[in-house]
Each structure stands twice: as C-alpha cells, then as structure tokens.
DNA sequence: CCCTGATTCGC
DNA sequence: GCGAATCAGG
C-alpha cells in the first residue's frame, strides 16, 4: 500500500478529527498505526496546534543533555483544496474583507459537528452514559479492579450506590462512555524526552 | 495487558 | 519517503 492522495486525505481528515492512529490505520487498511504516525509526522501535522503560538513544551526537568537533532519546522501549506468548497452564494453581501482570520468553512459534510466547544458535554455522551448504566455491573467498592470502570452511580450515603464496573478502555479509570463525560478534550498525552 | 503518540533508523 | 521496532507514558 502506498500513500495515495486519497489515503493521505483521509489520514489528514481523521487525524484532524482526533481519531487515533490505530483507528486511522484500521480504516485505511494495509497499514499499521506506526505507518500512520510516521506519515503524520512526515506531513508535519503531528500536533494540532499550529496556531502560531510557539508552545513547545520540551523544557522540563532538563538539566542539560540536548539532543540537538535537526528539527525542520515544516510549515508551508499548499493551497490546493481538493474538493468540497461550496463557494455558494457569491452574490451575497459584499465581504467586509475584514475577516478576523481564516475561519474554516465547514464543507457541510454529514458527520462533522466538531465545533470548538469549550466545555460542554454532548447530549450523546450523556445518553450513552445512562444507557450504559443500565447494563453496568454494579460493582461494590471492593469489587473494583484496575480494569473496571470506577464511575460512581447513586448516593454513597444510601445502599443504592454502586460503581459502573464495565471494562475500562486504556489506562483510564472509566469505561468509554464515562470517559466521555469525564473529560471532553482530545487525547492529552504530552511530554516526550529522551 | 490494554492502549496512546513519538522517535529512531535501516531500508 | 516509508514503517517496524522501540520508547515513554496513561
């Protein structure tokens, strides 16, 4: 498998949506997540904050030891926009030309409501939670393990209290549904050193 | 053990 | 340029 335009495009799209490398790899097929990550890096879109802010947190407890590796800050985005540019309503009101910034025009696709919401739990996530709680294992505190969702349900002061107990996803304390309401944001894993 | 992304390095 | 191996961490 090679990185055709289409595949790269899908990669960019999914990565932009915050999909994990493994998910992207699975979707693409024929590649491993390593390949995806490698490509992501080569494309220079490893981190999604390009907004000009020079926010490279690499200075931590670094006494000395500086790898001094060549780090090309590849930027320069080609202008080619393959497709999906509505460009509708050109005859509308004149553009003030004082656009604050390039506000991405939403292609009006079907599944794309990733509006930059600050902190707001999606109704879907909440719905998923209540749905999940129905089939929760209702574990007691002592029954919790490393791999059981520790989301509390009910009032601890009463006997009507239990923990979700569903299998957790990855090192998180909750199952997928509860992780969804516990924290919104993207995968936050930072810090790299060597 | 599951997963995540990051980096290295031989190809 | 590519990606498996490896690393580092949740």
PDB file of C-alpha atoms (C1' of nucleotides) in Angstrom:
ATOM      1  CA  UNK A   1       0.000   0.000   0.000  1.00  0.00           C
ATOM      2  CA  UNK A   2       1.240   3.435  -0.790  1.00  0.00           C
ATOM      3  CA  UNK A   3       0.192   6.847   0.314  1.00  0.00           C
ATOM      4  CA  UNK A   4      -2.049   7.936  -2.471  1.00  0.00           C
ATOM      5  CA  UNK A   5      -3.682  11.316  -2.412  1.00  0.00           C
ATOM      6  CA  UNK A   6      -6.910   9.829  -1.275  1.00  0.00           C
ATOM      7  CA  UNK A   7      -5.344   7.927   1.531  1.00  0.00           C
ATOM      8  CA  UNK A   8      -3.389  10.917   2.688  1.00  0.00           C
ATOM      9  CA  UNK A   9      -6.509  12.973   2.554  1.00  0.00           C
ATOM     10  CA  UNK A  10      -8.390  10.533   4.677  1.00  0.00           C
ATOM     11  CA  UNK A  11      -5.490  10.416   7.047  1.00  0.00           C
ATOM     12  CA  UNK A  12      -5.496  14.173   7.406  1.00  0.00           C
ATOM     13  CA  UNK A  13      -9.209  14.274   7.871  1.00  0.00           C
ATOM     14  CA  UNK A  14      -9.326  11.608  10.519  1.00  0.00           C
ATOM     15  CA  UNK A  15      -6.296  12.916  12.325  1.00  0.00           C
ATOM     16  CA  UNK A  16      -7.882  16.310  12.317  1.00  0.00           C
ATOM     17  CA  UNK A  17     -10.949  14.839  13.861  1.00  0.00           C
ATOM     18  CA  UNK A  18      -8.862  13.492  16.633  1.00  0.00           C
ATOM     19  CA  UNK A  19      -9.049   9.896  15.609  1.00  0.00           C
ATOM     20  CA  UNK A  20      -6.340   7.737  16.986  1.00  0.00           C
ATOM     21  CA  UNK A  21      -3.595   6.454  14.777  1.00  0.00           C
ATOM     22  CA  UNK A  22      -4.754   2.907  15.188  1.00  0.00           C
ATOM     23  CA  UNK A  23      -8.254   3.808  14.192  1.00  0.00           C
ATOM     24  CA  UNK A  24      -6.982   5.564  11.147  1.00  0.00           C
ATOM     25  CA  UNK A  25      -4.789   2.646  10.264  1.00  0.00           C
ATOM     26  CA  UNK A  26      -7.689   0.301  10.626  1.00  0.00           C
ATOM     27  CA  UNK A  27      -9.819   2.473   8.427  1.00  0.00           C
ATOM     28  CA  UNK A  28      -7.208   2.789   5.751  1.00  0.00           C
ATOM     29  CA  UNK A  29      -6.291  -0.818   5.839  1.00  0.00           C
ATOM     30  CA  UNK A  30      -2.998  -2.223   4.792  1.00  0.00           C
ATOM     31  CA  UNK A  31      -1.087  -0.068   7.171  1.00  0.00           C
ATOM     32  CA  UNK A  32      -0.205  -0.209  10.794  1.00  0.00           C
ATOM     33  CA  UNK A  33      -0.665   2.572  13.254  1.00  0.00           C
ATOM     34  CA  UNK A  34       3.063   3.056  13.143  1.00  0.00           C
ATOM     35  CA  UNK A  35       2.848   3.797   9.484  1.00  0.00           C
ATOM     36  CA  UNK A  36       0.105   6.279  10.161  1.00  0.00           C
ATOM     37  CA  UNK A  37       2.030   8.003  12.891  1.00  0.00           C
ATOM     38  CA  UNK A  38       5.130   8.057  10.784  1.00  0.00           C
ATOM     39  CA  UNK A  39       3.218   9.640   7.953  1.00  0.00           C
ATOM     40  CA  UNK A  40       1.605  12.116  10.254  1.00  0.00           C
ATOM     41  CA  UNK A  41       4.982  13.246  11.402  1.00  0.00           C
ATOM     42  CA  UNK A  42       6.372  13.425   7.939  1.00  0.00           C
ATOM     43  CA  UNK A  43       3.456  15.554   6.945  1.00  0.00           C
ATOM     44  CA  UNK A  44       4.303  17.843   9.767  1.00  0.00           C
ATOM     45  CA  UNK A  45       0.914  17.661  11.406  1.00  0.00           C
ATOM     46  CA  UNK A  46       1.893  15.764  14.448  1.00  0.00           C
ATOM     47  CA  UNK A  47       0.490  18.268  16.820  1.00  0.00           C
ATOM     48  CA  UNK A  48      -2.616  20.132  16.038  1.00  0.00           C
ATOM     49  CA  UNK A  49      -1.740  23.492  17.469  1.00  0.00           C
ATOM     50  CA  UNK A  50      -0.144  25.315  14.639  1.00  0.00           C
ATOM     51  CA  UNK A  51      -1.864  28.481  15.564  1.00  0.00           C
ATOM     52  CA  UNK A  52       1.290  30.439  15.647  1.00  0.00           C
ATOM     53  CA  UNK A  53       1.813  30.032  19.291  1.00  0.00           C
ATOM     54  CA  UNK A  54       5.235  28.730  19.866  1.00  0.00           C
ATOM     55  CA  UNK A  55       4.234  26.376  22.537  1.00  0.00           C
ATOM     56  CA  UNK A  56       6.769  23.693  22.552  1.00  0.00           C
ATOM     57  CA  UNK A  57       6.861  22.263  25.973  1.00  0.00           C
ATOM     58  CA  UNK A  58      10.105  20.494  25.946  1.00  0.00           C
ATOM     59  CA  UNK A  59      11.767  22.322  28.714  1.00  0.00           C
ATOM     60  CA  UNK A  60      11.002  20.491  31.814  1.00  0.00           C
ATOM     61  CA  UNK A  61      13.429  18.975  34.117  1.00  0.00           C
ATOM     62  CA  UNK A  62      16.094  19.150  31.562  1.00  0.00           C
ATOM     63  CA  UNK A  63      19.356  19.860  33.209  1.00  0.00           C
ATOM     64  CA  UNK A  64      21.480  19.528  30.189  1.00  0.00           C
ATOM     65  CA  UNK A  65      21.541  16.815  27.581  1.00  0.00           C
ATOM     66  CA  UNK A  66      20.402  18.391  24.418  1.00  0.00           C
ATOM     67  CA  UNK A  67      19.861  16.030  21.522  1.00  0.00           C
ATOM     68  CA  UNK A  68      20.345  18.830  19.088  1.00  0.00           C
ATOM     69  CA  UNK A  69      18.512  16.909  16.458  1.00  0.00           C
ATOM     70  CA  UNK A  70      17.605  18.648  13.289  1.00  0.00           C
ATOM     71  CA  UNK A  71      14.002  19.614  13.669  1.00  0.00           C
ATOM     72  CA  UNK A  72      12.628  21.013  10.455  1.00  0.00           C
ATOM     73  CA  UNK A  73       9.595  23.085  11.247  1.00  0.00           C
ATOM     74  CA  UNK A  74       7.896  22.147   8.078  1.00  0.00           C
ATOM     75  CA  UNK A  75       5.065  24.512   7.563  1.00  0.00           C
ATOM     76  CA  UNK A  76       4.001  25.987   4.267  1.00  0.00           C
ATOM     77  CA  UNK A  77       0.711  24.502   3.404  1.00  0.00           C
ATOM     78  CA  UNK A  78      -0.037  24.112  -0.259  1.00  0.00           C
ATOM     79  CA  UNK A  79      -3.153  25.902  -1.264  1.00  0.00           C
ATOM     80  CA  UNK A  80      -4.677  23.129  -3.202  1.00  0.00           C
ATOM     81  CA  UNK A  81      -8.038  22.312  -1.780  1.00  0.00           C
ATOM     82  CA  UNK A  82      -9.046  19.130  -3.497  1.00  0.00           C
ATOM     83  CA  UNK A  83     -12.738  19.432  -3.294  1.00  0.00           C
ATOM     84  CA  UNK A  84     -15.710  20.345  -1.249  1.00  0.00           C
ATOM     85  CA  UNK A  85     -15.665  24.058  -1.479  1.00  0.00           C
ATOM     86  CA  UNK A  86     -19.254  25.151  -1.575  1.00  0.00           C
ATOM     87  CA  UNK A  87     -18.460  28.642  -2.686  1.00  0.00           C
ATOM     88  CA  UNK A  88     -22.153  29.163  -2.758  1.00  0.00           C
ATOM     89  CA  UNK A  89     -23.857  32.498  -2.561  1.00  0.00           C
ATOM     90  CA  UNK A  90     -21.215  34.578  -4.188  1.00  0.00           C
ATOM     91  CA  UNK A  91     -23.707  37.272  -4.934  1.00  0.00           C
ATOM     92  CA  UNK A  92     -24.479  37.833  -1.338  1.00  0.00           C
ATOM     93  CA  UNK A  93     -23.462  40.865   0.589  1.00  0.00           C
ATOM     94  CA  UNK A  94     -20.047  42.173  -0.071  1.00  0.00           C
ATOM     95  CA  UNK A  95     -17.382  40.734   2.065  1.00  0.00           C
ATOM     96  CA  UNK A  96     -16.181  43.257   4.564  1.00  0.00           C
ATOM     97  CA  UNK A  97     -12.758  41.958   3.817  1.00  0.00           C
ATOM     98  CA  UNK A  98     -12.027  42.325   7.439  1.00  0.00           C
ATOM     99  CA  UNK A  99     -12.134  38.742   8.289  1.00  0.00           C
ATOM    100  CA  UNK A 100     -10.688  38.080  11.709  1.00  0.00           C
ATOM    101  CA  UNK A 101      -8.901  35.090  10.403  1.00  0.00           C
ATOM    102  CA  UNK A 102      -9.423  32.161   8.212  1.00  0.00           C
ATOM    103  CA  UNK A 103     -12.426  30.588   9.706  1.00  0.00           C
ATOM    104  CA  UNK A 104     -12.600  27.198   8.165  1.00  0.00           C
ATOM    105  CA  UNK A 105     -15.611  26.836   6.030  1.00  0.00           C
ATOM    106  CA  UNK A 106     -17.430  23.760   7.008  1.00  0.00           C
ATOM    107  CA  UNK A 107     -17.826  21.596   3.943  1.00  0.00           C
ATOM    108  CA  UNK A 108     -21.275  20.754   5.119  1.00  0.00           C
ATOM    109  CA  UNK A 109     -20.410  17.139   5.290  1.00  0.00           C
ATOM    110  CA  UNK A 110     -22.664  14.845   7.162  1.00  0.00           C
ATOM    111  CA  UNK A 111     -20.844  13.879  10.254  1.00  0.00           C
ATOM    112  CA  UNK A 112     -18.940  16.854  11.377  1.00  0.00           C
ATOM    113  CA  UNK A 113     -20.101  18.860  14.315  1.00  0.00           C
ATOM    114  CA  UNK A 114     -16.758  19.233  15.997  1.00  0.00           C
ATOM    115  CA  UNK A 115     -17.371  22.813  16.786  1.00  0.00           C
ATOM    116  CA  UNK A 116     -14.732  24.078  19.095  1.00  0.00           C
ATOM    117  CA  UNK A 117     -16.830  23.743  22.143  1.00  0.00           C
ATOM    118  CA  UNK A 118     -15.197  24.863  25.296  1.00  0.00           C
ATOM    119  CA  UNK A 119     -16.650  22.638  27.916  1.00  0.00           C
ATOM    120  CA  UNK A 120     -19.936  21.069  27.252  1.00  0.00           C
ATOM    121  CA  UNK A 121     -20.927  17.517  27.477  1.00  0.00           C
ATOM    122  CA  UNK A 122     -22.511  16.309  24.340  1.00  0.00           C
ATOM    123  CA  UNK A 123     -26.039  15.046  24.736  1.00  0.00           C
ATOM    124  CA  UNK A 124     -24.948  11.932  23.008  1.00  0.00           C
ATOM    125  CA  UNK A 125     -22.342  11.279  25.609  1.00  0.00           C
ATOM    126  CA  UNK A 126     -24.875  11.746  28.354  1.00  0.00           C
ATOM    127  CA  UNK A 127     -27.315   9.499  26.616  1.00  0.00           C
ATOM    128  CA  UNK A 128     -24.648   6.918  26.274  1.00  0.00           C
ATOM    129  CA  UNK A 129     -23.943   7.131  29.950  1.00  0.00           C
ATOM    130  CA  UNK A 130     -27.483   6.497  31.011  1.00  0.00           C
ATOM    131  CA  UNK A 131     -27.654   3.720  28.537  1.00  0.00           C
ATOM    132  CA  UNK A 132     -24.512   2.224  29.850  1.00  0.00           C
ATOM    133  CA  UNK A 133     -25.632   2.465  33.427  1.00  0.00           C
ATOM    134  CA  UNK A 134     -28.421   0.109  32.649  1.00  0.00           C
ATOM    135  CA  UNK A 135     -26.035  -2.641  31.880  1.00  0.00           C
ATOM    136  CA  UNK A 136     -23.493  -1.643  34.440  1.00  0.00           C
ATOM    137  CA  UNK A 137     -22.178  -4.417  36.535  1.00  0.00           C
ATOM    138  CA  UNK A 138     -22.966  -2.515  39.674  1.00  0.00           C
ATOM    139  CA  UNK A 139     -19.853  -3.383  41.492  1.00  0.00           C
ATOM    140  CA  UNK A 140     -19.138  -2.563  45.059  1.00  0.00           C
ATOM    141  CA  UNK A 141     -16.080  -0.653  46.012  1.00  0.00           C
ATOM    142  CA  UNK A 142     -14.243  -3.803  46.910  1.00  0.00           C
ATOM    143  CA  UNK A 143     -15.026  -5.392  43.628  1.00  0.00           C
ATOM    144  CA  UNK A 144     -13.332  -2.743  41.598  1.00  0.00           C
ATOM    145  CA  UNK A 145     -10.168  -3.687  39.835  1.00  0.00           C
ATOM    146  CA  UNK A 146      -7.695  -1.988  37.601  1.00  0.00           C
ATOM    147  CA  UNK A 147      -9.846  -2.756  34.652  1.00  0.00           C
ATOM    148  CA  UNK A 148     -13.267  -1.845  35.909  1.00  0.00           C
ATOM    149  CA  UNK A 149     -14.947   1.461  35.408  1.00  0.00           C
ATOM    150  CA  UNK A 150     -14.897   3.348  38.647  1.00  0.00           C
ATOM    151  CA  UNK A 151     -17.703   5.667  37.819  1.00  0.00           C
ATOM    152  CA  UNK A 152     -19.928   6.022  40.853  1.00  0.00           C
ATOM    153  CA  UNK A 153     -23.658   5.837  40.492  1.00  0.00           C
ATOM    154  CA  UNK A 154     -26.158   6.771  43.079  1.00  0.00           C
ATOM    155  CA  UNK A 155     -25.772   8.213  46.508  1.00  0.00           C
ATOM    156  CA  UNK A 156     -22.940   6.827  48.585  1.00  0.00           C
ATOM    157  CA  UNK A 157     -24.978   7.548  51.660  1.00  0.00           C
ATOM    158  CA  UNK A 158     -27.561   5.018  50.653  1.00  0.00           C
ATOM    159  CA  UNK A 159     -27.438   1.415  49.632  1.00  0.00           C
ATOM    160  CA  UNK A 160     -28.422   2.375  46.189  1.00  0.00           C
ATOM    161  CA  UNK A 161     -24.860   3.022  45.284  1.00  0.00           C
ATOM    162  CA  UNK A 162     -22.573   1.162  43.011  1.00  0.00           C
ATOM    163  CA  UNK A 163     -19.820   1.531  40.516  1.00  0.00           C
ATOM    164  CA  UNK A 164     -20.228   1.100  36.828  1.00  0.00           C
ATOM    165  CA  UNK A 165     -17.765  -1.750  36.676  1.00  0.00           C
ATOM    166  CA  UNK A 166     -17.691  -2.028  32.925  1.00  0.00           C
ATOM    167  CA  UNK A 167     -14.344  -2.677  31.324  1.00  0.00           C
ATOM    168  CA  UNK A 168     -12.196   0.372  31.050  1.00  0.00           C
ATOM    169  CA  UNK A 169     -10.653   1.367  27.818  1.00  0.00           C
ATOM    170  CA  UNK A 170      -6.973   2.087  28.246  1.00  0.00           C
ATOM    171  CA  UNK A 171      -5.308   3.433  31.307  1.00  0.00           C
ATOM    172  CA  UNK A 172      -8.361   5.417  32.123  1.00  0.00           C
ATOM    173  CA  UNK A 173     -10.334   4.903  35.266  1.00  0.00           C
ATOM    174  CA  UNK A 174     -13.636   4.758  33.447  1.00  0.00           C
ATOM    175  CA  UNK A 175     -15.274   2.905  30.655  1.00  0.00           C
ATOM    176  CA  UNK A 176     -15.536   4.575  27.313  1.00  0.00           C
ATOM    177  CA  UNK A 177     -18.905   6.119  27.974  1.00  0.00           C
ATOM    178  CA  UNK A 178     -17.891   7.599  31.279  1.00  0.00           C
ATOM    179  CA  UNK A 179     -14.613   8.776  29.957  1.00  0.00           C
ATOM    180  CA  UNK A 180     -16.713  10.729  27.515  1.00  0.00           C
ATOM    181  CA  UNK A 181     -18.355  12.741  30.237  1.00  0.00           C
ATOM    182  CA  UNK A 182     -15.356  12.831  32.469  1.00  0.00           C
ATOM    183  CA  UNK A 183     -13.241  14.654  30.012  1.00  0.00           C
ATOM    184  CA  UNK A 184     -14.031  16.047  26.641  1.00  0.00           C
ATOM    185  CA  UNK A 185     -10.814  17.104  25.109  1.00  0.00           C
ATOM    186  CA  UNK A 186      -8.557  15.270  22.865  1.00  0.00           C
ATOM    187  CA  UNK A 187      -6.070  12.747  23.804  1.00  0.00           C
ATOM    188  CA  UNK A 188      -3.813  14.550  26.134  1.00  0.00           C
ATOM    189  CA  UNK A 189      -0.520  12.903  26.261  1.00  0.00           C
ATOM    190  CA  UNK A 190       2.362  15.126  26.190  1.00  0.00           C
ATOM    191  CA  UNK A 191       5.850  15.107  27.299  1.00  0.00           C
ATOM    192  CA  UNK A 192       8.455  13.415  25.408  1.00  0.00           C
ATOM    193  CA  UNK A 193      12.022  13.295  26.213  1.00  0.00           C
ATOM    194  CA  UNK A 194      14.866  11.038  25.636  1.00  0.00           C
TER     195      UNK A 194
ATOM    196  C1'  DC B   1      -2.269  -6.016  29.491  1.00  0.00           C
ATOM    197  C1'  DC B   2      -4.692  -2.734  27.060  1.00  0.00           C
ATOM    198  C1'  DC B   3      -3.932   1.481  24.728  1.00  0.00           C
ATOM    199  C1'  DT B   4      -1.833   6.227  23.123  1.00  0.00           C
ATOM    200  C1'  DG B   5       1.601   9.054  20.252  1.00  0.00           C
ATOM    201  C1'  DA B   6       6.957   9.921  19.452  1.00  0.00           C
ATOM    202  C1'  DT B   7      11.275   8.787  17.770  1.00  0.00           C
ATOM    203  C1'  DT B   8      14.841   6.243  15.618  1.00  0.00           C
ATOM    204  C1'  DC B   9      16.940   4.161  11.914  1.00  0.00           C
ATOM    205  C1'  DG B  10      17.593   0.617   8.268  1.00  0.00           C
ATOM    206  C1'  DC B  11      15.647   0.149   4.102  1.00  0.00           C
TER     207       DC B  11
ATOM    208  C1'  DG C   1       9.717   8.512   1.958  1.00  0.00           C
ATOM    209  C1'  DC C   2       8.481   4.590   4.444  1.00  0.00           C
ATOM    210  C1'  DG C   3       7.337   1.974   8.620  1.00  0.00           C
ATOM    211  C1'  DA C   4       8.869  -1.695  12.162  1.00  0.00           C
ATOM    212  C1'  DA C   5      10.979  -1.508  16.318  1.00  0.00           C
ATOM    213  C1'  DT C   6      11.357   0.794  20.107  1.00  0.00           C
ATOM    214  C1'  DC C   7      10.392   4.072  23.557  1.00  0.00           C
ATOM    215  C1'  DA C   8       7.622   6.516  27.006  1.00  0.00           C
ATOM    216  C1'  DG C   9       3.555   7.005  29.173  1.00  0.00           C
ATOM    217  C1'  DG C  10      -1.741   6.695  30.577  1.00  0.00           C
TER     218       DG C  10
END
